[in-house]
GROMACS .gro file of N, CA and C in nm:
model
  435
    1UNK      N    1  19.388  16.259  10.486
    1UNK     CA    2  19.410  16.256  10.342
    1UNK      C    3  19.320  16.151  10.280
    2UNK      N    4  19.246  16.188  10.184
    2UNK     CA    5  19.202  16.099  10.161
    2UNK      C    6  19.246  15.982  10.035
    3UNK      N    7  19.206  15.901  10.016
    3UNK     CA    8  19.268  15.744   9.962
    3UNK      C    9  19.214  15.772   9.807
    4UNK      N   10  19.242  15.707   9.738
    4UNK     CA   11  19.203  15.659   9.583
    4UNK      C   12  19.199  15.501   9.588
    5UNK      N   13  19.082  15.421   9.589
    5UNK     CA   14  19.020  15.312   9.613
    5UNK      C   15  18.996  15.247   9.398
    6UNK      N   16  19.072  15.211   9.328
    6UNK     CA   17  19.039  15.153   9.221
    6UNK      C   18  18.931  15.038   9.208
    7UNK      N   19  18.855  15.095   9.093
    7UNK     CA   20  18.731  15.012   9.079
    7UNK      C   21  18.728  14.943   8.970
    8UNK      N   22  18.718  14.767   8.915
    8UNK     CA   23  18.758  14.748   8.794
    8UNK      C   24  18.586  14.684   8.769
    9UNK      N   25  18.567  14.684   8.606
    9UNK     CA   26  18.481  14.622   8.576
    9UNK      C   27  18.523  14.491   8.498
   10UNK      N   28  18.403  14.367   8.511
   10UNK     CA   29  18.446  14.277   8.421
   10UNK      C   30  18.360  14.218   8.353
   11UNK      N   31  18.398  14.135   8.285
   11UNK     CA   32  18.287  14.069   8.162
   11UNK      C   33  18.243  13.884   8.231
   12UNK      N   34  18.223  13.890   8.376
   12UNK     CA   35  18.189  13.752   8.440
   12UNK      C   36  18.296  13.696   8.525
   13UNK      N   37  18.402  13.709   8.502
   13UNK     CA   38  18.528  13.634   8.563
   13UNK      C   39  18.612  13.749   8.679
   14UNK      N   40  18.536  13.818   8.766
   14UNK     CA   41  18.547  13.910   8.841
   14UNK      C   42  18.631  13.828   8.957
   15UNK      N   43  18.589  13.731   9.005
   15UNK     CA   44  18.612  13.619   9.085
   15UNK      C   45  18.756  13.586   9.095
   16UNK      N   46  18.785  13.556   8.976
   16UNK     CA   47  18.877  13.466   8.891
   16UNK      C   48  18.997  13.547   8.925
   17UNK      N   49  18.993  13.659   8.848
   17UNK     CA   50  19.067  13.733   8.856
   17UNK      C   51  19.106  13.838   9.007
   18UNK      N   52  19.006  13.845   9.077
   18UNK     CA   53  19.031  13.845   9.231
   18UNK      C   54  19.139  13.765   9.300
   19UNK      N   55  19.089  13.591   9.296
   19UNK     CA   56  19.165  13.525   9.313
   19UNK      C   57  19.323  13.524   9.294
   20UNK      N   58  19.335  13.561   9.210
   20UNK     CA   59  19.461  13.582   9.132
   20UNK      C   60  19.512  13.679   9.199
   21UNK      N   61  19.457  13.814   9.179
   21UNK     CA   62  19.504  13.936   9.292
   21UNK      C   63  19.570  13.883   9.411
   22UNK      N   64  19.432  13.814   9.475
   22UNK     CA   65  19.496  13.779   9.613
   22UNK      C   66  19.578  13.674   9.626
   23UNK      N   67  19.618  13.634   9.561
   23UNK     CA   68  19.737  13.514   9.535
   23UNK      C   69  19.869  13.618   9.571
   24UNK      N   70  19.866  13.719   9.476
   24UNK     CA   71  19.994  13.778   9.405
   24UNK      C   72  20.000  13.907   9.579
   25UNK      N   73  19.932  13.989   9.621
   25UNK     CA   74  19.898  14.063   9.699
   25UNK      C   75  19.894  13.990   9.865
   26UNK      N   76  19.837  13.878   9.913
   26UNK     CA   77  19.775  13.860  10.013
   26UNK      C   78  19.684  13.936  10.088
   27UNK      N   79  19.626  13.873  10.191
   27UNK     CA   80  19.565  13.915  10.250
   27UNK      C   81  19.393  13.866  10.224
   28UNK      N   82  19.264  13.983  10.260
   28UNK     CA   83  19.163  13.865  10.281
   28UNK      C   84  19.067  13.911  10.193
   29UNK      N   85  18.974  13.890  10.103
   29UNK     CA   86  18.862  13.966  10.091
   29UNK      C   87  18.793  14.027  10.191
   30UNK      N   88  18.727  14.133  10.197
   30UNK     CA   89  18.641  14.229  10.269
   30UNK      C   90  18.535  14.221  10.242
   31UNK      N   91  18.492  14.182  10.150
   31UNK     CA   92  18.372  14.210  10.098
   31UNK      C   93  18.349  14.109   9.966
   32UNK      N   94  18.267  13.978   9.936
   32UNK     CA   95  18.184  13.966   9.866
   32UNK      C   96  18.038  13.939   9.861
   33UNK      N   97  17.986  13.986   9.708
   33UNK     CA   98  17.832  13.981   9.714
   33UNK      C   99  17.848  13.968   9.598
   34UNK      N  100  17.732  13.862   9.549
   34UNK     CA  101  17.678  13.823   9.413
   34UNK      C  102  17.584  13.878   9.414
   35UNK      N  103  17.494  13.858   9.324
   35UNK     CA  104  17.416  13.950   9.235
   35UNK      C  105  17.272  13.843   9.341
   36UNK      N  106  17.288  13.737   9.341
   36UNK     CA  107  17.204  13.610   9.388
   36UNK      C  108  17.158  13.675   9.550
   37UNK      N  109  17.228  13.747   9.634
   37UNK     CA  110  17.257  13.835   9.735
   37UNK      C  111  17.141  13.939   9.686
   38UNK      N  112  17.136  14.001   9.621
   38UNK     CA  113  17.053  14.174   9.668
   38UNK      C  114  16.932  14.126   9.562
   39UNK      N  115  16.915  13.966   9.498
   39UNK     CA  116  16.793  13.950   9.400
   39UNK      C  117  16.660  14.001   9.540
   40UNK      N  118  16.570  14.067   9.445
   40UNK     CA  119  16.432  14.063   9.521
   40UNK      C  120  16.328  14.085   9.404
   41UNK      N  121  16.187  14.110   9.416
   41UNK     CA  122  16.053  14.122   9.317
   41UNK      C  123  16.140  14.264   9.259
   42UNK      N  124  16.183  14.359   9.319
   42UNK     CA  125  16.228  14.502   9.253
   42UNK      C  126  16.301  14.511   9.192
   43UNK      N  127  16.421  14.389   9.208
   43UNK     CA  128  16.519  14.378   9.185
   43UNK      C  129  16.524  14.233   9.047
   44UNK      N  130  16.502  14.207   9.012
   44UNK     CA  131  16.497  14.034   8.946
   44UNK      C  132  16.671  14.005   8.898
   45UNK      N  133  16.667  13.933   8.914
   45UNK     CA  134  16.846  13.866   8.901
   45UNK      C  135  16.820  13.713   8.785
   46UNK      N  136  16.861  13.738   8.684
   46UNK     CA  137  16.853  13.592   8.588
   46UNK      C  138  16.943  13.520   8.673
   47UNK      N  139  16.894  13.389   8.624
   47UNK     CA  140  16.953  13.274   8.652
   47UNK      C  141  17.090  13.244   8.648
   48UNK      N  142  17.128  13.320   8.502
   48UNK     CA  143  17.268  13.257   8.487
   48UNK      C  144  17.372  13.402   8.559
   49UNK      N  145  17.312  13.498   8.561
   49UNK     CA  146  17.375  13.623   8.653
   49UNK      C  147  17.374  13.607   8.823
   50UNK      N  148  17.311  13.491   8.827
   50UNK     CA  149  17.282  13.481   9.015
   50UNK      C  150  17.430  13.524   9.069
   51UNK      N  151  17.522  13.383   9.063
   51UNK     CA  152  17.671  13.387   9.105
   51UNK      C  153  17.765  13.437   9.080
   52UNK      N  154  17.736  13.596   8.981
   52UNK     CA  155  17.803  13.633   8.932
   52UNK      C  156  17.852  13.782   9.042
   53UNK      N  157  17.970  13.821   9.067
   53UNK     CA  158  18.027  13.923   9.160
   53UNK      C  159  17.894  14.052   9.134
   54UNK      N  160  17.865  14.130   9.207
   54UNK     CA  161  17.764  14.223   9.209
   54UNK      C  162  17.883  14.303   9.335
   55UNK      N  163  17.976  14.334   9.363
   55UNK     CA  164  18.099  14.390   9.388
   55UNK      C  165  18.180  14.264   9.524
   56UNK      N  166  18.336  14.293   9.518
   56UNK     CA  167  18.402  14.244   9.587
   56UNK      C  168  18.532  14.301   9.629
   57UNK      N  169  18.592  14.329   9.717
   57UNK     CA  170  18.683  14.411   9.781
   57UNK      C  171  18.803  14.316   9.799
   58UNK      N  172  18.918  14.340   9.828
   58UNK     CA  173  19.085  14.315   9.838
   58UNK      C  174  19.137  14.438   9.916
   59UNK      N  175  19.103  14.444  10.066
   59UNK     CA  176  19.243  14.541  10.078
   59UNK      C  177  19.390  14.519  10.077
   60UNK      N  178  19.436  14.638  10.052
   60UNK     CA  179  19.604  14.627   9.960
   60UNK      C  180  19.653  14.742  10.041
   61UNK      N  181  19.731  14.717  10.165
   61UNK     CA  182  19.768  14.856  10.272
   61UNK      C  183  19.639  14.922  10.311
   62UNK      N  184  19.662  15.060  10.273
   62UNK     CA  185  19.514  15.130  10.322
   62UNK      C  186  19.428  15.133  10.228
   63UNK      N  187  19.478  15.109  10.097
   63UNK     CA  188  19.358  15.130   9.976
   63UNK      C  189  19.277  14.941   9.995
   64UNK      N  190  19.205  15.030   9.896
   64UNK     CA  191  19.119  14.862   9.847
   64UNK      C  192  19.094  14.863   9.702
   65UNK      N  193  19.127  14.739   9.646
   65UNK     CA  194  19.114  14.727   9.510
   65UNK      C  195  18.924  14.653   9.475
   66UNK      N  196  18.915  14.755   9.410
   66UNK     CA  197  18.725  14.703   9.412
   66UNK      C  198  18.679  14.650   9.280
   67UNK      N  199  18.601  14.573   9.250
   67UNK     CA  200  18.569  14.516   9.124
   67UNK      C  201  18.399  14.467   9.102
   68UNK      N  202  18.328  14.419   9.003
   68UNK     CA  203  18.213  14.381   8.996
   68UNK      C  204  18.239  14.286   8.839
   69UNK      N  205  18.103  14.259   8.824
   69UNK     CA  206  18.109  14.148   8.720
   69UNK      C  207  17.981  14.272   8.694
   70UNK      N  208  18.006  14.345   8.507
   70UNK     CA  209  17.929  14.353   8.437
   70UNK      C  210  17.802  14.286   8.448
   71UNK      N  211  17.652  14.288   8.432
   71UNK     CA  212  17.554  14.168   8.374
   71UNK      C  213  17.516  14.200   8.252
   72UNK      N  214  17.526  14.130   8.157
   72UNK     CA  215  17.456  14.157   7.997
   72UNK      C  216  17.396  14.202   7.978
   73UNK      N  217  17.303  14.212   8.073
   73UNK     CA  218  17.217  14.295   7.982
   73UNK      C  219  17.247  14.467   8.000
   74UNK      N  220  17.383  14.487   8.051
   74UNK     CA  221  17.420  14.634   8.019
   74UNK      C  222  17.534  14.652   7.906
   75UNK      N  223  17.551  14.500   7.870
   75UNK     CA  224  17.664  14.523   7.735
   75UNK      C  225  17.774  14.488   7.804
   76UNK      N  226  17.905  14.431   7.744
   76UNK     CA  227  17.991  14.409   7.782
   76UNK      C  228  18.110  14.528   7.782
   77UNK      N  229  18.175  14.506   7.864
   77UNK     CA  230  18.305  14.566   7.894
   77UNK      C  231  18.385  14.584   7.806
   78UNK      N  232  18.468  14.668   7.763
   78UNK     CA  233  18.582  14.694   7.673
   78UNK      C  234  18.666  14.647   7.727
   79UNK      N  235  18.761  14.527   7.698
   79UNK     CA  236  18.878  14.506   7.795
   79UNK      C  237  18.945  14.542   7.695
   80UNK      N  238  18.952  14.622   7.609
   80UNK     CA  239  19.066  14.622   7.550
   80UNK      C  240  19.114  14.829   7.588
   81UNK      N  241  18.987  14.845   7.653
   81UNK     CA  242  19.028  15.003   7.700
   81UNK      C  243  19.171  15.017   7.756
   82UNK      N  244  19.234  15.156   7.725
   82UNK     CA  245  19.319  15.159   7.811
   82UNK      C  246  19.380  15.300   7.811
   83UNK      N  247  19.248  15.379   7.889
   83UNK     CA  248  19.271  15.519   7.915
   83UNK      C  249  19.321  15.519   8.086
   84UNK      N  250  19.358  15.374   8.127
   84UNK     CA  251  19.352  15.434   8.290
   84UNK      C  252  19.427  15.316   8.334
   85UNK      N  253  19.482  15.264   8.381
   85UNK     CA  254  19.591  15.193   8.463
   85UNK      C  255  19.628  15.184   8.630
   86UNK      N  256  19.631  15.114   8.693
   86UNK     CA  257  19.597  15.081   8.833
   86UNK      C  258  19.770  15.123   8.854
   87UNK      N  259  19.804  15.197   8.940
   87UNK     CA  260  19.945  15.201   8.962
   87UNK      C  261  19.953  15.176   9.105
   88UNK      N  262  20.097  15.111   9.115
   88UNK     CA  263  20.123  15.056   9.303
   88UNK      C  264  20.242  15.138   9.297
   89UNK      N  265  20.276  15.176   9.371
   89UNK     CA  266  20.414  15.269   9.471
   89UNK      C  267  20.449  15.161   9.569
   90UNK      N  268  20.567  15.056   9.521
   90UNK     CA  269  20.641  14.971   9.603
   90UNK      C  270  20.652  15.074   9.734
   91UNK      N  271  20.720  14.984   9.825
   91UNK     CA  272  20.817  15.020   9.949
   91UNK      C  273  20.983  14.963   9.921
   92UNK      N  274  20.947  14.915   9.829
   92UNK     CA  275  21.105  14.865   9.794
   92UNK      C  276  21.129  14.798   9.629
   93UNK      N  277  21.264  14.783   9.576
   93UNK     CA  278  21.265  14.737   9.461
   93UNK      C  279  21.210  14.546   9.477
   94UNK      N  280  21.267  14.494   9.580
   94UNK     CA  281  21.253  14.366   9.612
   94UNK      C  282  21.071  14.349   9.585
   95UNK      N  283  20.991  14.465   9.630
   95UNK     CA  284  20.818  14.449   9.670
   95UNK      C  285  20.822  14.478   9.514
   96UNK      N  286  20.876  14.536   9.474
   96UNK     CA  287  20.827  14.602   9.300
   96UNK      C  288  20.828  14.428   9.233
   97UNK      N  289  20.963  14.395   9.243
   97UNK     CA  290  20.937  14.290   9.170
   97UNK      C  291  20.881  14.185   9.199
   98UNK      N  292  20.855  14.157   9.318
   98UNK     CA  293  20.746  14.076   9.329
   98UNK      C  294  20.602  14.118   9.283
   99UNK      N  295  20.555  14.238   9.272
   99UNK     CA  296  20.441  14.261   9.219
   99UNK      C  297  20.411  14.234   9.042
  100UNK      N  298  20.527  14.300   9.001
  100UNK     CA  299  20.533  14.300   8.863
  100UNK      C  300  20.557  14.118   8.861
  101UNK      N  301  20.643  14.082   8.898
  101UNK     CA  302  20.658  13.902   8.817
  101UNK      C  303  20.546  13.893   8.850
  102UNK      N  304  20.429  13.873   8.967
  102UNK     CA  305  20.311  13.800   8.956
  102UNK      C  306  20.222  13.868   8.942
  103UNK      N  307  20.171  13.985   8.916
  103UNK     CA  308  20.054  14.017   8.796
  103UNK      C  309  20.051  14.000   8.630
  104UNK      N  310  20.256  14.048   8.653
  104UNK     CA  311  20.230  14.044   8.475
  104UNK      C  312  20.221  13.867   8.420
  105UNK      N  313  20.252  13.771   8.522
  105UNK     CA  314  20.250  13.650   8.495
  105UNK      C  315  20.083  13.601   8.406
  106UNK      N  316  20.119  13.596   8.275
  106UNK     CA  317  20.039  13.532   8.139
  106UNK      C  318  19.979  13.688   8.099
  107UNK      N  319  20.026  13.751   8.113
  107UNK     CA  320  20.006  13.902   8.064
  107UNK      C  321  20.071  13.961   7.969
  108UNK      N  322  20.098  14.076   7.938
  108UNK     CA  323  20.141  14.111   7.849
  108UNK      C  324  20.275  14.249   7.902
  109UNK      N  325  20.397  14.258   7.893
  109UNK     CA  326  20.499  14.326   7.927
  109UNK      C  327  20.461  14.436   7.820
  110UNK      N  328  20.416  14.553   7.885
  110UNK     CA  329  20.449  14.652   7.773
  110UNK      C  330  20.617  14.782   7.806
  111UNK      N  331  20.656  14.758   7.954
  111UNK     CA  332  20.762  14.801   7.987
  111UNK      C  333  20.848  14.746   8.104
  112UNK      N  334  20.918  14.675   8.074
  112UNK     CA  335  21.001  14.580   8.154
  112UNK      C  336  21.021  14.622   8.260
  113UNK      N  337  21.026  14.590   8.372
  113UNK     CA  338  21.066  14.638   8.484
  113UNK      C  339  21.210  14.681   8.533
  114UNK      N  340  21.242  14.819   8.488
  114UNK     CA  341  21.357  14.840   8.518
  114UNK      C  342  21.387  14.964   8.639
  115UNK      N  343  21.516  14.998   8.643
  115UNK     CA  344  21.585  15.175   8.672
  115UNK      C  345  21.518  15.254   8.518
  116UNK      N  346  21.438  15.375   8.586
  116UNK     CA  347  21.360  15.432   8.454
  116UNK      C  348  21.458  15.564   8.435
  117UNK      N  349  21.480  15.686   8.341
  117UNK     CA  350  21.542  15.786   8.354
  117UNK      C  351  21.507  15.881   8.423
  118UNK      N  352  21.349  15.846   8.491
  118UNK     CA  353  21.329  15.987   8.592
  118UNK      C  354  21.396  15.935   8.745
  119UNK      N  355  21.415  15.813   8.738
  119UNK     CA  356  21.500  15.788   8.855
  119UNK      C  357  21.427  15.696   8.942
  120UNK      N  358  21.337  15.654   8.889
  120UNK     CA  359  21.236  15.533   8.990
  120UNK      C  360  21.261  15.392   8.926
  121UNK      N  361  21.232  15.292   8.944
  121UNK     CA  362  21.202  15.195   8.930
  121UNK      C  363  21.094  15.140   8.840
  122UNK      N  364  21.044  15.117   8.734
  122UNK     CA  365  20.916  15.135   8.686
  122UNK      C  366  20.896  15.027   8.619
  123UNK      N  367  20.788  15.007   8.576
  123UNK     CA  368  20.749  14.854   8.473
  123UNK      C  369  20.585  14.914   8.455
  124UNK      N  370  20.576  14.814   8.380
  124UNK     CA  371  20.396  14.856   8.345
  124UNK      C  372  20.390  14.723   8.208
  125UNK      N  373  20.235  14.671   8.239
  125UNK     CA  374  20.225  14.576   8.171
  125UNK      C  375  20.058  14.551   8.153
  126UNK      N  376  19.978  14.447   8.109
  126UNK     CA  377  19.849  14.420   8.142
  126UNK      C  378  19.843  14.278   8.179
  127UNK      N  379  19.751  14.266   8.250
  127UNK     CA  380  19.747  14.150   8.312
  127UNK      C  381  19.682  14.039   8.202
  128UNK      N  382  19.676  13.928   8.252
  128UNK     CA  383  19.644  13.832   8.191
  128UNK      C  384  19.455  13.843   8.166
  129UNK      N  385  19.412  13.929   8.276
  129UNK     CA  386  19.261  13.972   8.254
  129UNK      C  387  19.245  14.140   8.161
  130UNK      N  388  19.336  14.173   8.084
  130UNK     CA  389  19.307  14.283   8.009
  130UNK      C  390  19.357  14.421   8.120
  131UNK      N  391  19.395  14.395   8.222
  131UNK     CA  392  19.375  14.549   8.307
  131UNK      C  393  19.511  14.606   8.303
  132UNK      N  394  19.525  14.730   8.324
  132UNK     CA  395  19.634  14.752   8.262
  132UNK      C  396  19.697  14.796   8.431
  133UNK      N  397  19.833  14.745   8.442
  133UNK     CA  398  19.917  14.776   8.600
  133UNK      C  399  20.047  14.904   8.521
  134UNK      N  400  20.088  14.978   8.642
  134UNK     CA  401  20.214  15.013   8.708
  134UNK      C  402  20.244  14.969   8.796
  135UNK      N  403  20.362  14.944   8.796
  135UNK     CA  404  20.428  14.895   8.942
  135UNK      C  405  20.575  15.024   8.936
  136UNK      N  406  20.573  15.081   9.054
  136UNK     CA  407  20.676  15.184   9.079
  136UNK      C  408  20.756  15.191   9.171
  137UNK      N  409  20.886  15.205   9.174
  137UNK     CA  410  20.963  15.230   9.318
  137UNK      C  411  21.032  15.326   9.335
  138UNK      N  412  21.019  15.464   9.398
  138UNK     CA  413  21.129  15.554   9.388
  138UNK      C  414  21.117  15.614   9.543
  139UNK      N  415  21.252  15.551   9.576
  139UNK     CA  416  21.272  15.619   9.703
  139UNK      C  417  21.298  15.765   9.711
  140UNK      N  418  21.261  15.831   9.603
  140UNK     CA  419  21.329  15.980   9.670
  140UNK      C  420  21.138  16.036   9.744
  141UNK      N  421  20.981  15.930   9.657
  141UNK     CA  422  20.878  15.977   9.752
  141UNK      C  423  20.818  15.876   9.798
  142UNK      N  424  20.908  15.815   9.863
  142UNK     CA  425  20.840  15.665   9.950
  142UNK      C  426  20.739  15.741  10.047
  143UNK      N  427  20.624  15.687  10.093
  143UNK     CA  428  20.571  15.723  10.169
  143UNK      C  429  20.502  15.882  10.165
  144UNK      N  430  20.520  15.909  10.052
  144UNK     CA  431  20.516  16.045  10.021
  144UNK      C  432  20.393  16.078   9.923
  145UNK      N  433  20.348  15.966   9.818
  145UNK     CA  434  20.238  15.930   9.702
  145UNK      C  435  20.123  15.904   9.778
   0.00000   0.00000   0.00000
């Protein structure tokens, strides 16, 4: 079967907000590379874009949460988009709320984490970096999403 691997973009603070992930998530990075990494004559990398993420990985179970740092000169990011939302499928209500208290922590609650009427567990909020989460628990398709 294959996986759905989320890819976020950012406006420089790719890092930052990684960090944070892996605070709230554990576990290790897989993968980083700055932009300072793949500079060559074909390639030219400004100065102030050197240290900036050019992609970085978090695996999270079998998926991986993937991200990069925008560089200016392709324009900045819309963080205020929000046609698309990263959703997690707890293993339990206890894992739900630990996910939801520490992503939505300095974020914004747009649905409290409760018992929803389709019968799951649900919350949804944006993080303190603009991205927008679900967090879900419904045992009737644990293991099943």
């Amino acid at each position: 079967m294959a996986l759905i691997n989320p890819h976020i973009n950012f406006n420089g603070n790719a890092e930052e907000a990684f960090t944070f992930y892996k605070s709230v998530f554990g576990g290790e990075f897989a993968n980083i590379m700055r932009f300072k990494d793949i500079a060559s004559t074909e390639f030219p990398v400004a100065e102030k874009e050197a240290n900036k993420i050019m992609h970085i990985a978090l695996p999270i179970g079998k998926n991986v949460l993937m991200a990069n740092d925008v560089p200016e000169s392709m324009g900045r990011t819309n963080e205020n988009e929000n046609r698309s939302k990263i959703s997690i499928s707890a293993e339990s209500k206890k894992e739900a709320d630990k996910l939801f208290n520490g992503l939505s922590e300095g974020g914004q609650i747009e649905f409290p984490i409760a018992d929803s009427p389709w019968g799951s567990y649900f919350g949804m909020f944006r993080d303190k970096y603009g991205i927008e989460w679900i967090v879900d628990f419904d045992p009737n398709y644990r293991g099943q999403l």
